[in-house]
mmCIF file of C-alpha atoms and ligand atoms in Angstrom:
data_model
loop_
_atom_site.group_PDB
_atom_site.id
_atom_site.type_symbol
_atom_site.label_atom_id
_atom_site.label_comp_id
_atom_site.label_asym_id
_atom_site.label_seq_id
_atom_site.Cartn_x
_atom_site.Cartn_y
_atom_site.Cartn_z
ATOM 1 C CA MET A 19 42.361 111.138 253.339
ATOM 2 C CA GLN A 20 41.990 112.905 250.044
ATOM 3 C CA ILE A 21 40.042 115.981 249.738
ATOM 4 C CA VAL A 22 38.590 117.181 246.334
ATOM 5 C CA ILE A 23 37.104 120.359 245.788
ATOM 6 C CA HIS A 24 35.169 121.297 242.592
ATOM 7 C CA PRO A 25 33.654 124.710 241.548
ATOM 8 C CA THR A 26 30.088 123.217 241.271
ATOM 9 C CA ALA A 27 27.760 120.735 242.756
ATOM 10 C CA ARG A 28 27.128 118.850 239.355
ATOM 11 C CA GLY A 29 31.406 119.189 238.691
ATOM 12 C CA ALA A 30 31.576 117.225 242.227
ATOM 13 C CA ALA A 31 28.794 114.568 241.395
ATOM 14 C CA GLU A 32 30.079 113.896 238.062
ATOM 15 C CA ALA A 33 33.618 113.364 239.218
ATOM 16 C CA VAL A 34 32.513 110.686 241.444
ATOM 17 C CA ALA A 35 30.558 108.937 238.236
ATOM 18 C CA TRP A 36 33.775 109.394 236.234
ATOM 19 C CA PHE A 37 35.945 108.001 238.940
ATOM 20 C CA LEU A 38 33.061 104.949 239.394
ATOM 21 C CA ALA A 39 33.260 104.360 235.762
ATOM 22 C CA ASP A 40 37.055 103.857 235.708
ATOM 23 C CA CYS A 41 36.955 101.536 238.421
ATOM 24 C CA LEU A 42 34.124 99.448 236.882
ATOM 25 C CA TYR A 43 36.363 99.564 233.835
ATOM 26 C CA GLU A 44 39.043 98.232 236.043
ATOM 27 C CA ASP A 45 37.145 95.420 237.655
ATOM 28 C CA PRO A 46 33.991 94.933 236.511
ATOM 29 C CA GLY A 47 33.042 92.859 239.123
ATOM 30 C CA LEU A 48 33.049 95.450 241.804
ATOM 31 C CA VAL A 49 30.749 95.522 244.950
ATOM 32 C CA LEU A 50 29.378 99.072 245.675
ATOM 33 C CA GLY A 51 27.703 100.355 248.559
ATOM 34 C CA LEU A 52 25.296 103.106 246.953
ATOM 35 C CA PRO A 53 23.487 106.404 248.836
ATOM 36 C CA THR A 54 20.215 107.904 247.979
ATOM 37 C CA GLY A 55 19.186 111.365 249.057
ATOM 38 C CA ARG A 56 19.480 114.773 247.142
ATOM 39 C CA THR A 57 23.335 115.237 246.580
ATOM 40 C CA PRO A 58 23.827 111.695 244.494
ATOM 41 C CA VAL A 59 21.190 112.259 242.227
ATOM 42 C CA ALA A 60 23.388 114.100 239.610
ATOM 43 C CA MET A 61 25.645 111.446 240.064
ATOM 44 C CA TYR A 62 23.659 108.802 239.353
ATOM 45 C CA ARG A 63 22.383 111.091 235.833
ATOM 46 C CA GLU A 64 25.884 111.097 235.237
ATOM 47 C CA LEU A 65 26.375 107.192 235.432
ATOM 48 C CA VAL A 66 22.999 106.852 233.376
ATOM 49 C CA ARG A 67 24.845 109.262 230.501
ATOM 50 C CA LEU A 68 28.133 107.499 230.571
ATOM 51 C CA HIS A 69 26.332 103.814 230.588
ATOM 52 C CA ARG A 70 24.430 104.939 227.302
ATOM 53 C CA ARG A 71 27.468 106.365 225.860
ATOM 54 C CA GLY A 72 29.346 102.781 226.325
ATOM 55 C CA ARG A 73 31.668 104.216 229.281
ATOM 56 C CA ALA A 74 30.153 102.531 232.074
ATOM 57 C CA ASP A 75 29.293 98.983 232.236
ATOM 58 C CA PHE A 76 27.605 97.538 235.423
ATOM 59 C CA SER A 77 26.852 93.983 233.559
ATOM 60 C CA ARG A 78 28.997 92.023 236.271
ATOM 61 C CA ALA A 79 28.870 94.572 239.197
ATOM 62 C CA THR A 80 26.732 94.062 242.473
ATOM 63 C CA THR A 81 25.254 96.931 244.592
ATOM 64 C CA PHE A 82 24.620 97.323 248.402
ATOM 65 C CA ASN A 83 22.051 100.509 249.181
ATOM 66 C CA LEU A 84 23.233 102.304 252.806
ATOM 67 C CA ASP A 85 19.595 101.699 254.265
ATOM 68 C CA GLU A 86 16.388 101.639 254.018
ATOM 69 C CA PHE A 87 13.272 102.847 255.900
ATOM 70 C CA VAL A 88 11.294 100.058 258.103
ATOM 71 C CA GLY A 89 7.777 99.346 257.579
ATOM 72 C CA VAL A 90 8.399 100.656 253.983
ATOM 73 C CA ALA A 91 7.929 98.125 251.244
ATOM 74 C CA PRO A 92 10.243 98.003 248.402
ATOM 75 C CA ASP A 93 7.135 98.973 246.106
ATOM 76 C CA HIS A 94 6.329 102.131 248.171
ATOM 77 C CA PRO A 95 7.038 105.278 246.075
ATOM 78 C CA GLY A 96 8.959 106.455 248.995
ATOM 79 C CA SER A 97 11.080 103.780 249.237
ATOM 80 C CA TYR A 98 14.827 103.600 248.487
ATOM 81 C CA ARG A 99 14.465 100.785 246.390
ATOM 82 C CA GLN A 100 12.019 103.270 244.265
ATOM 83 C CA PHE A 101 14.381 105.852 244.126
ATOM 84 C CA MET A 102 17.592 103.371 243.026
ATOM 85 C CA THR A 103 15.092 102.372 240.106
ATOM 86 C CA ARG A 104 14.112 105.716 239.585
ATOM 87 C CA HIS A 105 17.479 107.134 239.262
ATOM 88 C CA LEU A 106 20.026 104.256 238.184
ATOM 89 C CA PHE A 107 18.629 100.467 237.934
ATOM 90 C CA ALA A 108 16.076 100.938 235.370
ATOM 91 C CA ASP A 109 18.525 102.705 232.865
ATOM 92 C CA VAL A 110 21.579 100.983 233.180
ATOM 93 C CA ASN A 111 22.813 97.331 232.805
ATOM 94 C CA LEU A 112 23.004 96.270 236.389
ATOM 95 C CA ASP A 113 21.945 92.294 236.926
ATOM 96 C CA PRO A 114 18.637 92.967 238.899
ATOM 97 C CA THR A 115 19.547 90.240 241.439
ATOM 98 C CA GLN A 116 22.831 91.923 242.051
ATOM 99 C CA THR A 117 21.117 94.885 243.326
ATOM 100 C CA HIS A 118 20.671 94.596 246.819
ATOM 101 C CA VAL A 119 18.252 97.096 249.366
ATOM 102 C CA PRO A 120 17.275 96.086 252.701
ATOM 103 C CA ASN A 121 13.698 95.247 252.839
ATOM 104 C CA GLY A 122 11.874 97.436 254.936
ATOM 105 C CA ASP A 123 8.929 95.422 254.752
ATOM 106 C CA ALA A 124 10.488 92.202 256.383
ATOM 107 C CA PRO A 125 8.416 90.577 258.941
ATOM 108 C CA SER A 126 11.587 90.893 261.353
ATOM 109 C CA PRO A 127 13.863 93.851 260.662
ATOM 110 C CA ARG A 128 16.480 92.769 262.846
ATOM 111 C CA ALA A 129 16.455 89.541 261.172
ATOM 112 C CA GLU A 130 16.453 91.335 257.929
ATOM 113 C CA ALA A 131 19.522 93.493 259.106
ATOM 114 C CA ALA A 132 21.392 90.485 259.782
ATOM 115 C CA ARG A 133 20.495 88.935 256.459
ATOM 116 C CA TYR A 134 21.701 91.812 254.535
ATOM 117 C CA ASP A 135 24.620 91.942 256.779
ATOM 118 C CA ALA A 136 25.564 88.216 255.828
ATOM 119 C CA GLU A 137 24.764 88.933 252.014
ATOM 120 C CA ILE A 138 27.434 91.379 251.974
ATOM 121 C CA ALA A 139 29.969 89.867 253.963
ATOM 122 C CA ALA A 140 29.135 86.615 251.206
ATOM 123 C CA ALA A 141 29.750 89.182 248.493
ATOM 124 C CA GLY A 142 33.277 89.693 249.898
ATOM 125 C CA GLY A 143 32.378 92.850 251.561
ATOM 126 C CA LEU A 144 32.320 96.099 249.458
ATOM 127 C CA ASP A 145 35.094 97.512 247.174
ATOM 128 C CA ILE A 146 33.565 101.253 246.853
ATOM 129 C CA ALA A 147 31.704 102.851 249.347
ATOM 130 C CA VAL A 148 29.788 105.941 248.249
ATOM 131 C CA VAL A 149 28.218 107.789 251.103
ATOM 132 C CA GLY A 150 26.758 111.065 251.581
ATOM 133 C CA ILE A 151 26.359 113.203 255.080
ATOM 134 C CA GLY A 152 23.333 113.906 256.960
ATOM 135 C CA ALA A 153 23.272 117.422 258.371
ATOM 136 C CA ASN A 154 23.895 115.768 262.061
ATOM 137 C CA GLY A 155 27.016 114.008 260.343
ATOM 138 C CA HIS A 156 25.422 110.735 259.856
ATOM 139 C CA ILE A 157 26.839 108.285 257.276
ATOM 140 C CA GLY A 158 23.807 105.748 256.261
ATOM 141 C CA PHE A 159 21.446 106.131 259.096
ATOM 142 C CA ASN A 160 24.162 105.808 261.688
ATOM 143 C CA GLU A 161 23.278 108.589 263.539
ATOM 144 C CA PRO A 162 25.412 110.513 266.535
ATOM 145 C CA ALA A 163 25.578 108.738 269.682
ATOM 146 C CA ARG A 164 28.025 107.520 272.214
ATOM 147 C CA THR A 165 28.284 104.060 270.113
ATOM 148 C CA LEU A 166 27.908 103.230 266.778
ATOM 149 C CA PRO A 167 26.511 99.702 265.276
ATOM 150 C CA SER A 168 29.332 98.320 263.618
ATOM 151 C CA HIS A 169 27.124 95.821 261.619
ATOM 152 C CA THR A 170 23.938 96.488 259.825
ATOM 153 C CA SER A 171 20.921 97.052 262.211
ATOM 154 C CA VAL A 172 17.682 98.832 262.930
ATOM 155 C CA VAL A 173 18.246 101.980 263.905
ATOM 156 C CA ARG A 174 16.131 105.289 265.097
ATOM 157 C CA LEU A 175 16.252 108.402 263.081
ATOM 158 C CA LYS A 176 16.822 111.510 264.701
ATOM 159 C CA PRO A 177 13.970 114.413 264.203
ATOM 160 C CA SER A 178 16.077 116.239 261.786
ATOM 161 C CA SER A 179 16.551 112.875 259.653
ATOM 162 C CA ARG A 180 13.187 112.009 259.100
ATOM 163 C CA ARG A 181 12.575 116.089 258.894
ATOM 164 C CA SER A 182 14.697 115.835 255.742
ATOM 165 C CA ASN A 183 13.295 112.848 254.089
ATOM 166 C CA ALA A 184 9.882 114.452 254.236
ATOM 167 C CA LYS A 185 9.300 114.928 250.915
ATOM 168 C CA SER A 186 9.308 111.359 249.952
ATOM 169 C CA PHE A 187 6.331 110.661 252.303
ATOM 170 C CA GLY A 188 3.857 113.536 250.795
ATOM 171 C CA GLY A 189 5.978 116.317 252.804
ATOM 172 C CA SER A 190 4.693 115.068 256.032
ATOM 173 C CA THR A 191 7.437 114.673 258.908
ATOM 174 C CA ARG A 192 5.290 112.381 260.735
ATOM 175 C CA ARG A 193 4.709 109.944 257.789
ATOM 176 C CA VAL A 194 8.479 109.270 257.715
ATOM 177 C CA PRO A 195 9.331 105.994 259.789
ATOM 178 C CA ALA A 196 10.511 106.309 262.932
ATOM 179 C CA ARG A 197 13.503 103.465 262.163
ATOM 180 C CA ALA A 198 15.516 102.098 259.352
ATOM 181 C CA ILE A 199 17.842 99.437 258.438
ATOM 182 C CA SER A 200 21.008 100.727 258.126
ATOM 183 C CA MET A 201 24.738 99.410 257.125
ATOM 184 C CA GLY A 202 27.029 99.715 259.987
ATOM 185 C CA MET A 203 29.574 101.980 260.232
ATOM 186 C CA GLY A 204 31.853 98.917 260.756
ATOM 187 C CA THR A 205 30.706 97.433 257.422
ATOM 188 C CA ILE A 206 30.686 100.940 255.873
ATOM 189 C CA LEU A 207 34.874 101.493 257.020
ATOM 190 C CA SER A 208 35.920 98.095 255.834
ATOM 191 C CA ALA A 209 35.269 99.101 252.541
ATOM 192 C CA ARG A 210 38.469 98.965 250.501
ATOM 193 C CA HIS A 211 37.687 102.885 249.462
ATOM 194 C CA VAL A 212 34.811 105.150 251.004
ATOM 195 C CA ILE A 213 33.998 108.032 248.624
ATOM 196 C CA LEU A 214 32.077 110.749 250.132
ATOM 197 C CA LEU A 215 30.211 113.241 248.074
ATOM 198 C CA ALA A 216 29.050 116.436 249.746
ATOM 199 C CA THR A 217 27.403 119.514 248.130
ATOM 200 C CA GLY A 218 25.557 122.812 248.966
ATOM 201 C CA SER A 219 26.459 125.292 251.817
ATOM 202 C CA GLU A 220 23.707 123.431 253.769
ATOM 203 C CA LYS A 221 26.757 120.782 254.522
ATOM 204 C CA ALA A 222 29.259 123.418 255.248
ATOM 205 C CA GLU A 223 29.624 123.337 258.771
ATOM 206 C CA ILE A 224 29.080 119.419 259.301
ATOM 207 C CA VAL A 225 31.632 118.884 256.454
ATOM 208 C CA ARG A 226 33.866 121.332 258.745
ATOM 209 C CA LYS A 227 33.332 119.015 261.973
ATOM 210 C CA ALA A 228 33.751 115.746 259.864
ATOM 211 C CA LEU A 229 36.922 116.492 258.511
ATOM 212 C CA ASN A 230 38.631 118.906 260.556
ATOM 213 C CA GLY A 231 37.338 118.175 264.108
ATOM 214 C CA PRO A 232 37.963 115.405 266.647
ATOM 215 C CA ILE A 233 37.083 111.739 265.360
ATOM 216 C CA THR A 234 33.945 111.156 267.132
ATOM 217 C CA THR A 235 30.876 108.939 267.336
ATOM 218 C CA MET A 236 28.740 112.209 267.822
ATOM 219 C CA VAL A 237 29.947 113.207 264.270
ATOM 220 C CA PRO A 238 29.768 109.465 262.761
ATOM 221 C CA ALA A 239 31.188 111.241 259.159
ATOM 222 C CA SER A 240 34.547 111.813 261.083
ATOM 223 C CA LEU A 241 35.585 108.067 261.508
ATOM 224 C CA LEU A 242 36.533 108.525 257.626
ATOM 225 C CA GLN A 243 39.317 110.431 259.189
ATOM 226 C CA GLY A 244 40.488 106.877 260.002
ATOM 227 C CA HIS A 245 40.040 105.193 256.832
ATOM 228 C CA PRO A 246 43.494 104.513 254.728
ATOM 229 C CA LYS A 247 41.509 105.255 251.396
ATOM 230 C CA ALA A 248 39.230 107.862 252.082
ATOM 231 C CA LEU A 249 38.720 110.459 249.643
ATOM 232 C CA VAL A 250 35.810 113.070 250.066
ATOM 233 C CA VAL A 251 34.703 115.155 246.879
ATOM 234 C CA LEU A 252 33.156 118.406 247.855
ATOM 235 C CA ASP A 253 31.772 121.564 245.951
ATOM 236 C CA ARG A 254 32.996 125.023 246.881
ATOM 237 C CA ALA A 255 30.089 125.985 249.096
ATOM 238 C CA ALA A 256 30.053 122.744 251.141
ATOM 239 C CA ALA A 257 34.012 123.227 251.460
ATOM 240 C CA ARG A 258 33.831 126.637 252.578
ATOM 241 C CA ARG A 259 34.604 126.344 256.110
ATOM 242 C CA LEU A 260 37.497 123.947 255.882
ATOM 243 C CA THR A 261 40.465 125.725 257.366
ATOM 244 C CA SER A 262 43.109 123.185 255.856
HETATM 245 C C1 F6R B 327 21.088 107.747 252.084
HETATM 246 C C2 F6R B 327 22.106 108.252 253.334
HETATM 247 C C3 F6R B 327 22.195 109.371 254.098
HETATM 248 C C4 F6R B 327 22.547 110.673 252.964
HETATM 249 C C5 F6R B 327 22.307 112.009 253.972
HETATM 250 C C6 F6R B 327 22.292 112.953 253.113
HETATM 251 O O1 F6R B 327 21.100 106.714 251.748
HETATM 252 O O2 F6R B 327 22.846 106.965 253.593
HETATM 253 O O3 F6R B 327 23.099 109.505 255.071
HETATM 254 O O4 F6R B 327 23.324 110.089 252.503
HETATM 255 O O5 F6R B 327 21.352 111.895 254.448
HETATM 256 O O6 F6R B 327 21.421 113.053 252.102
HETATM 257 P P1 F6R B 327 21.272 114.070 251.070
HETATM 258 O O7 F6R B 327 22.248 114.062 250.144
HETATM 259 O O8 F6R B 327 19.654 114.213 250.667
HETATM 260 O O9 F6R B 327 21.469 115.830 251.846
#
């Protein structure tokens, strides 16, 4: 696992954007796994800037988002589909048919999860999965548990995960759906590269547990320690508790 520490959150996010732009230059047909949340906003901003300067071409790329809330339609302002449209899809030359986010509104969330997983497999799996880390160590919405789902599945969100998404649901934690469809740990770990981007001092303790602690399903991000090509990009604040 390679760990790179940047002085600022913006520097860390931009470094991931530049890395992705370089990878797209080398291999324009990349299949990318993408996160939502606070952390990647600056990364998407930089990708849009690079695209406008002709330095990031998405025309042949395919994207699969990590997760979506159950019961939330793609056009709901709190949906992750809308987040991606606002922060990336509307401003780069991705083919809309090649952008994938689980449909939170599907009549059967379980069938939707299976369909999504099959779609990832049909695309040949992920070349690069970009992930964030939740305060409890989750990746995607794979919450700490004694066992973790391997494939895309319907998961129950921990209260802390619902709380941190309240802003998109009028500030009310109760309005945040209790379940999500999340790419499974097996699917994420099968990506040829995994990039974890984490910034801010509130992530310092969980980053320490994930990177310096034992590999355990109780800290799902710790499973990245076993990935042959995991790159962890941090700012100084998120890295401040690391011991080595
Ligand atoms: C979102 C996702 C989550 C977030 C994590 C960190 O698609 O998969 O695992 O990456 O909750 O969120 P922020 O960046 O808001 O701290």
